[in-house]
Coordinates of C-alpha atoms in Angstrom, one line a residue:
X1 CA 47.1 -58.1 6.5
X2 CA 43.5 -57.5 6.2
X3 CA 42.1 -54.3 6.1
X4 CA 39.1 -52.7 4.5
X5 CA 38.9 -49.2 3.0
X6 CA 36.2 -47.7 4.6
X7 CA 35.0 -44.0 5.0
X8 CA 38.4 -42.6 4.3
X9 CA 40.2 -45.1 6.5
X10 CA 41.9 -48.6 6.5
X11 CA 40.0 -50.4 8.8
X12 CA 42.0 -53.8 10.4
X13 CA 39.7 -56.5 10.8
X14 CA 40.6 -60.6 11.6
X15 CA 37.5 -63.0 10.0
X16 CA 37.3 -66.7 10.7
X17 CA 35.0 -66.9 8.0
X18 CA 32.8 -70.0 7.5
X19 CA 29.0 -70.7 6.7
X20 CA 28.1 -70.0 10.6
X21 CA 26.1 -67.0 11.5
X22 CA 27.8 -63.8 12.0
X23 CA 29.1 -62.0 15.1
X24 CA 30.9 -58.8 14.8
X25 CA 32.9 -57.8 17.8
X26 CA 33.7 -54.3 18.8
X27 CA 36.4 -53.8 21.5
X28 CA 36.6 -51.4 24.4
X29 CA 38.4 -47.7 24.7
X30 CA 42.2 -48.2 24.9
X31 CA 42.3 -52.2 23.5
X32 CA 42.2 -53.8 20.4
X33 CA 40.5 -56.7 18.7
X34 CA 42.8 -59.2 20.6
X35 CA 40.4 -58.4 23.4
X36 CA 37.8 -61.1 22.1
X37 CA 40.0 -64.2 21.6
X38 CA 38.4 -66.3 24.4
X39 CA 35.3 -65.6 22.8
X40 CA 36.3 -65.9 19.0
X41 CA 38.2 -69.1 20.4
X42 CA 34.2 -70.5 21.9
X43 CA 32.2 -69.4 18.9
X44 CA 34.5 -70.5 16.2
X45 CA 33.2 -73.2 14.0
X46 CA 29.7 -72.2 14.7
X47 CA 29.8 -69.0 14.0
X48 CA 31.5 -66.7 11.8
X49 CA 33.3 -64.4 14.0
X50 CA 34.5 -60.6 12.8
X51 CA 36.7 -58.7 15.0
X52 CA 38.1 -55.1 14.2
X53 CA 40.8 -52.5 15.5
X54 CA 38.2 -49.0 15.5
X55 CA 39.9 -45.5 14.6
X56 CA 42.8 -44.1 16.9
X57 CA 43.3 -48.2 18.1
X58 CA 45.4 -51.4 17.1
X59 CA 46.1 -51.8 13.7
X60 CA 44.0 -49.4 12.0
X61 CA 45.7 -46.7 9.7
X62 CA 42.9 -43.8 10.5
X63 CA 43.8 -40.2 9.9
X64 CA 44.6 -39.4 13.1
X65 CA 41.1 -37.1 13.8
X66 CA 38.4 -37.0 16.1
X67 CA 35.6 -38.7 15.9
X68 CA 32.3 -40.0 17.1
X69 CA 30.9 -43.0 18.1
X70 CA 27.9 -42.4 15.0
X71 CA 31.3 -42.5 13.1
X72 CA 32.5 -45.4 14.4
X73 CA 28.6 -46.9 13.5
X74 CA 28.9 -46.0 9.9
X75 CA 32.5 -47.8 10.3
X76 CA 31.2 -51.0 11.4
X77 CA 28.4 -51.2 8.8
X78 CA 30.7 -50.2 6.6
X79 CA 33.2 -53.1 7.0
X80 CA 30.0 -55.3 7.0
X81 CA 29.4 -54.1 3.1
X82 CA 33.2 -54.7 2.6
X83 CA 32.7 -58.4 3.9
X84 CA 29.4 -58.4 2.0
X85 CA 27.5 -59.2 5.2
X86 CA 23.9 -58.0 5.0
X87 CA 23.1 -58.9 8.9
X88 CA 25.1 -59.7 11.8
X89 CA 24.8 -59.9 15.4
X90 CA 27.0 -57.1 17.0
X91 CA 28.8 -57.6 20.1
X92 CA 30.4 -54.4 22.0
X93 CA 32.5 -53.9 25.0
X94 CA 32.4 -50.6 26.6
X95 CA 32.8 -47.9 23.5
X96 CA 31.8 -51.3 21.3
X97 CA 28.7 -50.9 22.9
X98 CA 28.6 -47.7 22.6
X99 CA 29.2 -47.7 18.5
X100 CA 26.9 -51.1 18.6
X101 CA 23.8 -49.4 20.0
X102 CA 24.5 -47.0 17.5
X103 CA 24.7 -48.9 14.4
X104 CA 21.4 -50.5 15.6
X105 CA 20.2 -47.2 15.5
X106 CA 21.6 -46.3 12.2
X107 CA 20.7 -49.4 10.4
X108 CA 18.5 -51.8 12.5
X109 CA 17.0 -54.0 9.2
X110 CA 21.2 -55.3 9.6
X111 CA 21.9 -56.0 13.3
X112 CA 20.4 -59.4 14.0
X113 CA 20.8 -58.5 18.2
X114 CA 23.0 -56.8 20.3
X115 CA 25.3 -58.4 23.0
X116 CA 26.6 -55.5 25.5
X117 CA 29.1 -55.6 27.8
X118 CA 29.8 -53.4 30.5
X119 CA 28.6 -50.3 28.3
X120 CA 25.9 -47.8 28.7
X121 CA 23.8 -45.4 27.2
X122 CA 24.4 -42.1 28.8
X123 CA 26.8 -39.2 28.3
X124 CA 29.5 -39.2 31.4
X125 CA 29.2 -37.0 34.4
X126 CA 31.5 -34.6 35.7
X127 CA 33.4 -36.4 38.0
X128 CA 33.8 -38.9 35.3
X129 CA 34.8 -36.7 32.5
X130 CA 37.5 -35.0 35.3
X131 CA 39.0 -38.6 35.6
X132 CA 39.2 -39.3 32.3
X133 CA 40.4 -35.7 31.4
X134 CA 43.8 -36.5 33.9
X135 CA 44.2 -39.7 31.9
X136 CA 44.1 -37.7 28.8
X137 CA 47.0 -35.5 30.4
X138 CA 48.9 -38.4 31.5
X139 CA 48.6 -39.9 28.0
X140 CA 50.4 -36.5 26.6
X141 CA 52.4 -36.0 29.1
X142 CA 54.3 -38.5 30.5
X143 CA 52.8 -41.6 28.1
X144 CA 51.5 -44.8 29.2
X145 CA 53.8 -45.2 32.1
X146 CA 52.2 -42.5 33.8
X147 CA 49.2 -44.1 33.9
X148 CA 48.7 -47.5 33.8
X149 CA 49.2 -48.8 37.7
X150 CA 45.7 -47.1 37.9
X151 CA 44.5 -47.1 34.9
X152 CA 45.3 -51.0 34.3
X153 CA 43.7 -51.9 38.0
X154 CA 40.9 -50.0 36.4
X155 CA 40.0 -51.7 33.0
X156 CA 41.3 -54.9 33.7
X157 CA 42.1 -55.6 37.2
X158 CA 43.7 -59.2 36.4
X159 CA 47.5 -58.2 36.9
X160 CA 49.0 -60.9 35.1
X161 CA 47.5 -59.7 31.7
X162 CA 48.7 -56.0 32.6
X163 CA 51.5 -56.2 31.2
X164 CA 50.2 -57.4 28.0
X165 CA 48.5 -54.5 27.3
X166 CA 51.1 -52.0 28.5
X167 CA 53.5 -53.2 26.0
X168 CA 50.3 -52.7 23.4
X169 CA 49.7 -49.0 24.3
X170 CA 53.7 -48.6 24.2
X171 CA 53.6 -49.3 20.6
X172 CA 51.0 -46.7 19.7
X173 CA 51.6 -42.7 19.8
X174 CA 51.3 -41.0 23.1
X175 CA 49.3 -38.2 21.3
X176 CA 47.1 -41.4 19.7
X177 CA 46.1 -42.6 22.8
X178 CA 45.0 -39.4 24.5
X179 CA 43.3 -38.7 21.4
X180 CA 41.1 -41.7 22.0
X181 CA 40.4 -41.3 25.6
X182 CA 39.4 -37.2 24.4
X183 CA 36.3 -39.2 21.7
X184 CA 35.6 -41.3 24.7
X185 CA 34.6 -38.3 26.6
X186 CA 32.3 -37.2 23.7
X187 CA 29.8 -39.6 24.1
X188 CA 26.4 -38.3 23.6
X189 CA 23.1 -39.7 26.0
X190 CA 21.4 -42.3 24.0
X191 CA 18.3 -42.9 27.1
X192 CA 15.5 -41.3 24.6
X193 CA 16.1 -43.5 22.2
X194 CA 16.8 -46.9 23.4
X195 CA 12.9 -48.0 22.8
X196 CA 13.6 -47.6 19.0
X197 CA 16.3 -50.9 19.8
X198 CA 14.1 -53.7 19.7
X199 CA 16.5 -56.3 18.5
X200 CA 16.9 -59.5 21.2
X201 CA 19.7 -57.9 23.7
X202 CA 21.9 -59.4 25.8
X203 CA 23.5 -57.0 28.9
X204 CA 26.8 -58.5 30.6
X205 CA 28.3 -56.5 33.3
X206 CA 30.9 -56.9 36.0
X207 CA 29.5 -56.7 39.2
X208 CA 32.5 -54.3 40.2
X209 CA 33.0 -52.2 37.3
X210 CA 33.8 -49.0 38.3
X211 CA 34.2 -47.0 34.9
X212 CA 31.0 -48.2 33.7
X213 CA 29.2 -49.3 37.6
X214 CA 26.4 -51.5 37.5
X215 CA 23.4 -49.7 37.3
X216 CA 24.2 -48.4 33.9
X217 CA 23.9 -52.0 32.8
X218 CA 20.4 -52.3 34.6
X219 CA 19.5 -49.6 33.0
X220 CA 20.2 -51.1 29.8
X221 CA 18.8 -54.0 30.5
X222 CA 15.4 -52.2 31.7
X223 CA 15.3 -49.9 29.0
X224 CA 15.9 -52.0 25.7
X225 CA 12.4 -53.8 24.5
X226 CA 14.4 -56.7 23.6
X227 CA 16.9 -57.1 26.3
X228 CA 16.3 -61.1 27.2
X229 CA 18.9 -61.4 29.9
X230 CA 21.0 -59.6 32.4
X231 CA 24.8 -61.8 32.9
X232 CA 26.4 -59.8 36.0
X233 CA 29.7 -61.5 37.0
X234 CA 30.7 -61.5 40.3
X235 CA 34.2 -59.9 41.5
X236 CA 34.2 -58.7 37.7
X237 CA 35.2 -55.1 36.6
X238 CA 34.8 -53.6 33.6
X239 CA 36.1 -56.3 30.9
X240 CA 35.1 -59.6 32.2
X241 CA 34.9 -61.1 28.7
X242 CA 38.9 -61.1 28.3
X243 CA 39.1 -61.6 32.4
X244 CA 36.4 -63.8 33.5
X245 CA 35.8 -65.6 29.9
X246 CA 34.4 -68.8 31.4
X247 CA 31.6 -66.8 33.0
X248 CA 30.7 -65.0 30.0
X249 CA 31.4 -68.2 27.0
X250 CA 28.4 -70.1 27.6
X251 CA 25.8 -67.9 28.7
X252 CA 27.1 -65.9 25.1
X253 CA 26.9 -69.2 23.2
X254 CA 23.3 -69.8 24.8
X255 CA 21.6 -66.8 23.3
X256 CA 23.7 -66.5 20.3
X257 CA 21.8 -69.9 19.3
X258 CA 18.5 -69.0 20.8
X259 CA 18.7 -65.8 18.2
X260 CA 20.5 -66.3 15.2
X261 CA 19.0 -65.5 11.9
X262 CA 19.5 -68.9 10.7
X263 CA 17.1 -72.1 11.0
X264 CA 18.6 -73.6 14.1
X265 CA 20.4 -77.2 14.0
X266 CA 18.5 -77.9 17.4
X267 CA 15.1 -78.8 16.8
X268 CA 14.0 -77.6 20.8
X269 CA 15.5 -74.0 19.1
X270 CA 12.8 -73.8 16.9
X271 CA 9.9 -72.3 19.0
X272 CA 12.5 -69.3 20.5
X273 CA 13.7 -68.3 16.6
X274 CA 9.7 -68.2 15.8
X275 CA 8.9 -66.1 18.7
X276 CA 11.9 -64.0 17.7
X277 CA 11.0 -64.0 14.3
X278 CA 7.3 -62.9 14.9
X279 CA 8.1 -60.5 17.2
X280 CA 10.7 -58.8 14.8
X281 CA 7.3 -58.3 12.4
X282 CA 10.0 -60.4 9.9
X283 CA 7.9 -62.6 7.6
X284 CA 11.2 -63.5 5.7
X285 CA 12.6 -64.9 8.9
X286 CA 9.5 -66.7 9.6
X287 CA 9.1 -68.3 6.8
X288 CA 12.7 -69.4 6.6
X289 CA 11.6 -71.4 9.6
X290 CA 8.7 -73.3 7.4
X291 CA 9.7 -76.3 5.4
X292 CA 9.6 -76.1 1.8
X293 CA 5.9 -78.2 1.8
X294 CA 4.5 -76.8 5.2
X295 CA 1.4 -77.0 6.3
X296 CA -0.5 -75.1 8.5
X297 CA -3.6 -75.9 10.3
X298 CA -5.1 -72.2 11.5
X299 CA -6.9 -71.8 14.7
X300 CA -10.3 -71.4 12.5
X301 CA -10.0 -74.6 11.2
X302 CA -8.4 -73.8 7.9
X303 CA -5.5 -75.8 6.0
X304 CA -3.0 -73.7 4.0
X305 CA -0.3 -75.2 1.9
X306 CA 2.3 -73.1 0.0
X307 CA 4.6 -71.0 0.0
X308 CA 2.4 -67.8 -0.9
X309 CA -0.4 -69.0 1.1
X310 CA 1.6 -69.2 4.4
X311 CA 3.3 -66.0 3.3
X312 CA -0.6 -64.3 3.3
X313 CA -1.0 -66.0 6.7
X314 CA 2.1 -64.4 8.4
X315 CA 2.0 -61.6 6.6
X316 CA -1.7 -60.6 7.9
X317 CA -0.9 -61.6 11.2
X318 CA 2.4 -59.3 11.2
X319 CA 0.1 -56.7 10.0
X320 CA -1.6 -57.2 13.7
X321 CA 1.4 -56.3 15.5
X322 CA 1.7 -59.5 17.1
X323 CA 3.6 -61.0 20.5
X324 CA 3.9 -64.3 21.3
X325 CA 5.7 -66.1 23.7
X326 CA 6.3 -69.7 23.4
X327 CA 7.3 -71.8 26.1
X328 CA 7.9 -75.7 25.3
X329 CA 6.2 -78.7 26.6
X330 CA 7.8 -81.4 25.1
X331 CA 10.2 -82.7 22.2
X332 CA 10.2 -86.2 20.9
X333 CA 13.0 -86.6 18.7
X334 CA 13.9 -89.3 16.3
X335 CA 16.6 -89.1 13.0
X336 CA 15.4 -86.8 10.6
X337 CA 11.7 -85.5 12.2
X338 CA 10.9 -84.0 15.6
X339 CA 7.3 -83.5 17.3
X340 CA 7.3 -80.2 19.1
X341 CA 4.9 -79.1 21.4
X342 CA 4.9 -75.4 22.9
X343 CA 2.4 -73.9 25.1
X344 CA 1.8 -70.3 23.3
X345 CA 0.4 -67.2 24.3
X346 CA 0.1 -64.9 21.4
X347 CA -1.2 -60.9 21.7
X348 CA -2.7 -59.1 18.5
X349 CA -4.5 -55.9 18.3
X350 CA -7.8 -56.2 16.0
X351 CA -9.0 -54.0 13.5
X352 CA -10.9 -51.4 16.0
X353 CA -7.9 -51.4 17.6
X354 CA -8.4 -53.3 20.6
X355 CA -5.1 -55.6 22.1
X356 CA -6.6 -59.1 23.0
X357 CA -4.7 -62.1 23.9
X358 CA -5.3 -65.7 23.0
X359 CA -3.4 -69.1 24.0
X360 CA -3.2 -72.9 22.7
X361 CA -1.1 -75.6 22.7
X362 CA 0.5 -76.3 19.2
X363 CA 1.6 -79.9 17.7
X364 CA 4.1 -79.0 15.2
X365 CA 6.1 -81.2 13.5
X366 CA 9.6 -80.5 12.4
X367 CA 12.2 -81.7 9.6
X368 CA 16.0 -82.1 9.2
X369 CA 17.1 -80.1 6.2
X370 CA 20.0 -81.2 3.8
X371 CA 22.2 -78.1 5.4
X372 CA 21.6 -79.4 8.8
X373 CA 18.7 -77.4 10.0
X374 CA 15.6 -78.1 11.5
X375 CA 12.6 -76.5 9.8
X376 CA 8.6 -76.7 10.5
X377 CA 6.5 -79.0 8.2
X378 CA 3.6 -79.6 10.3
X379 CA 2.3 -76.1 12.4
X380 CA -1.3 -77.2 14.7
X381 CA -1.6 -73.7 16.5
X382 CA -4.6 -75.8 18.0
X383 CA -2.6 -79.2 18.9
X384 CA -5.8 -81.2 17.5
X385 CA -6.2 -83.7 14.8

């Protein structure tokens, strides 16, 4: 079986491996990496998918302590250096999220973007700490008999997959399971710092969720910069990925290729990975979008060729604190080259300081690559001859 050794554990982790970009996937308080097979089962092929039993759950051998959820961020970035994954887009359910907005936190030059489901950013409330506190009891008490017709109505509330996970919290310790619902009612607020999280987000939430009710997810969704998207699924509770999967696989698959790190192998991708790109102030990443022998045409009138040329270029406009937003006009595609055209608007703040705005229509030209990918060779910020 696989595990890694990381920070004194044995962390048990399933990889589909693969050339695809990669998406780590943390489960929910009280499951297991099993959670994610509808969506491992979507995104396989494409991407490299990465799922994980955390401390105190599934198959890990932990040492049986306490811990928090900053520990359970070291853990994931921990397993990414065992993989030898340098960046990786980090997908959380519930305490998933709760590590995942951590490990951005932590380490945000490695998370590529966030996808969050039914999670939150804020430390529990009394009456919600007083619930989970009698679960906790029933746990050590009587075991998971004693709790599950609620609790299972609660987390899931798809009966025919109860079962299922009855039979999985029978085969841990009593003592375990209490001992993971006790770090679930450590969590610590997180509202302060969500502006530091400015990697693309996407929020998912069932409209119903009670644990984790809706507006916790709004308030995600209003609070990270990057957020692009709020998914709330209707008649949903709190884990609509394993319950509702064909409301949550294509929206997931939709902004997993809008923001991958990778050159995209959809030419009409192109002008979403450069705004996502620039906007990350990543010149590697937006010059991984450039063609080998790119040109540019500036909107001064200048040509630059070369590598180190357009690397001044981007470089000096990263150093402006730029924003664009691209929006495409048109895409004529034929077998190896692509015209794109994208209406751009594109905010910089000069060197008194001052934030001005400017806008254009660009003519770009785009390439197939050997590896599949479609890259810039021609970029006309100015759409002219």
């Amino acid at each position: 079986m696989p595990f890694a050794p990381v920070n004194g554990q044995q962390l048990y982790f399933e990889d589909t491996g693969g050339e695809g970009p990669v998406v780590v996937f943390s489960h929910g308080n009280l499951m297991d990496h099993r959670m994610w097979a509808p969506q491992v089962e979507a995104l396989r092929g494409e991407f490299r998918c990465v799922t994980w039993d955390e401390r105190l759950h599934g198959r890990t051998d932990d040492d049986g302590a306490l811990y928090t959820y900053w520990d359970s961020a070291d853990d994931l970035l921990g397993l990414l250096d065992h993989l030898g994954i340098e960046r990786a887009v980090l997908a959380g359910h519930s305490q998933g999220g709760f590590l995942s907005l951590r490990a951005a936190l932590r380490a945000p030059e490695r998370v590529e973007a966030l996808v969050l489901i039914d999670t939150a950013a804020v430390a529990w409330p009394p009456e919600a700490l007083a619930q989970m506190g009698g679960v906790r009891a029933g746990f050590e008490a009587g075991g998971p008999d004693a709790v599950a017709p609620v609790l299972l109505d609660l987390l899931l509330g798809k009966p025919e997959i109860h079962q299922d996970w009855l039979r999985a919290w029978h085969a841990q310790p009593r003592q375990r399971l209490a001992d993971a619902v006790a770090v679930l009612m450590g969590v610590d607020d997180l509202t302060a710092r969500l502006g530091e999280i400015t990697q693309p987000a996407l929020i998912v939430h069932g409209e119903a969720d009670q644990p984790v009710p809706l507006p916790l997810g709004r308030m995600l969704h209003d609070h990270l910069p990057g957020a692009v998207d709020l998914i709330v699924v209707p008649d949903a509770g709190h884990t609509p990925s394993l319950t509702h999967p064909d409301r949550i696989n294509d929206p997931l698959t939709a902004f997993l290729r809008r923001h991958v790190i990778s050159p995209p192998t959809d030419p009409a991708l192109l002008p979403h990975a450069f705004e996502n790109a620039l906007n990350a102030h990543d010149a590697d990443r937006v010059l991984a979008l450039y063609a080998e022998n790119a040109t540019m045409r500036t909107v001064t009138g200048e040509v630059i060729t070369g590598s180190a040329a357009l690397r001044e270029e981007v470089e000096q406009t990263i150093a402006a604190n730029p924003h664009i937003t691209n929006t495409t006009r048109h895409i004529l595609v034929g077998e190896d080259t692509a015209l794109v055209i994208v209406d751009w608007i594109l905010r910089l703040t000069t060197p008194d300081g001052d934030r001005v705005t400017a806008s254009g229509t660009t003519a770009n030209v785009a390439s197939l690559g050997k590896d599949g990918a479609w890259r810039f060779t021609i970029l006309n910020p100015t759409g002219t001859a």
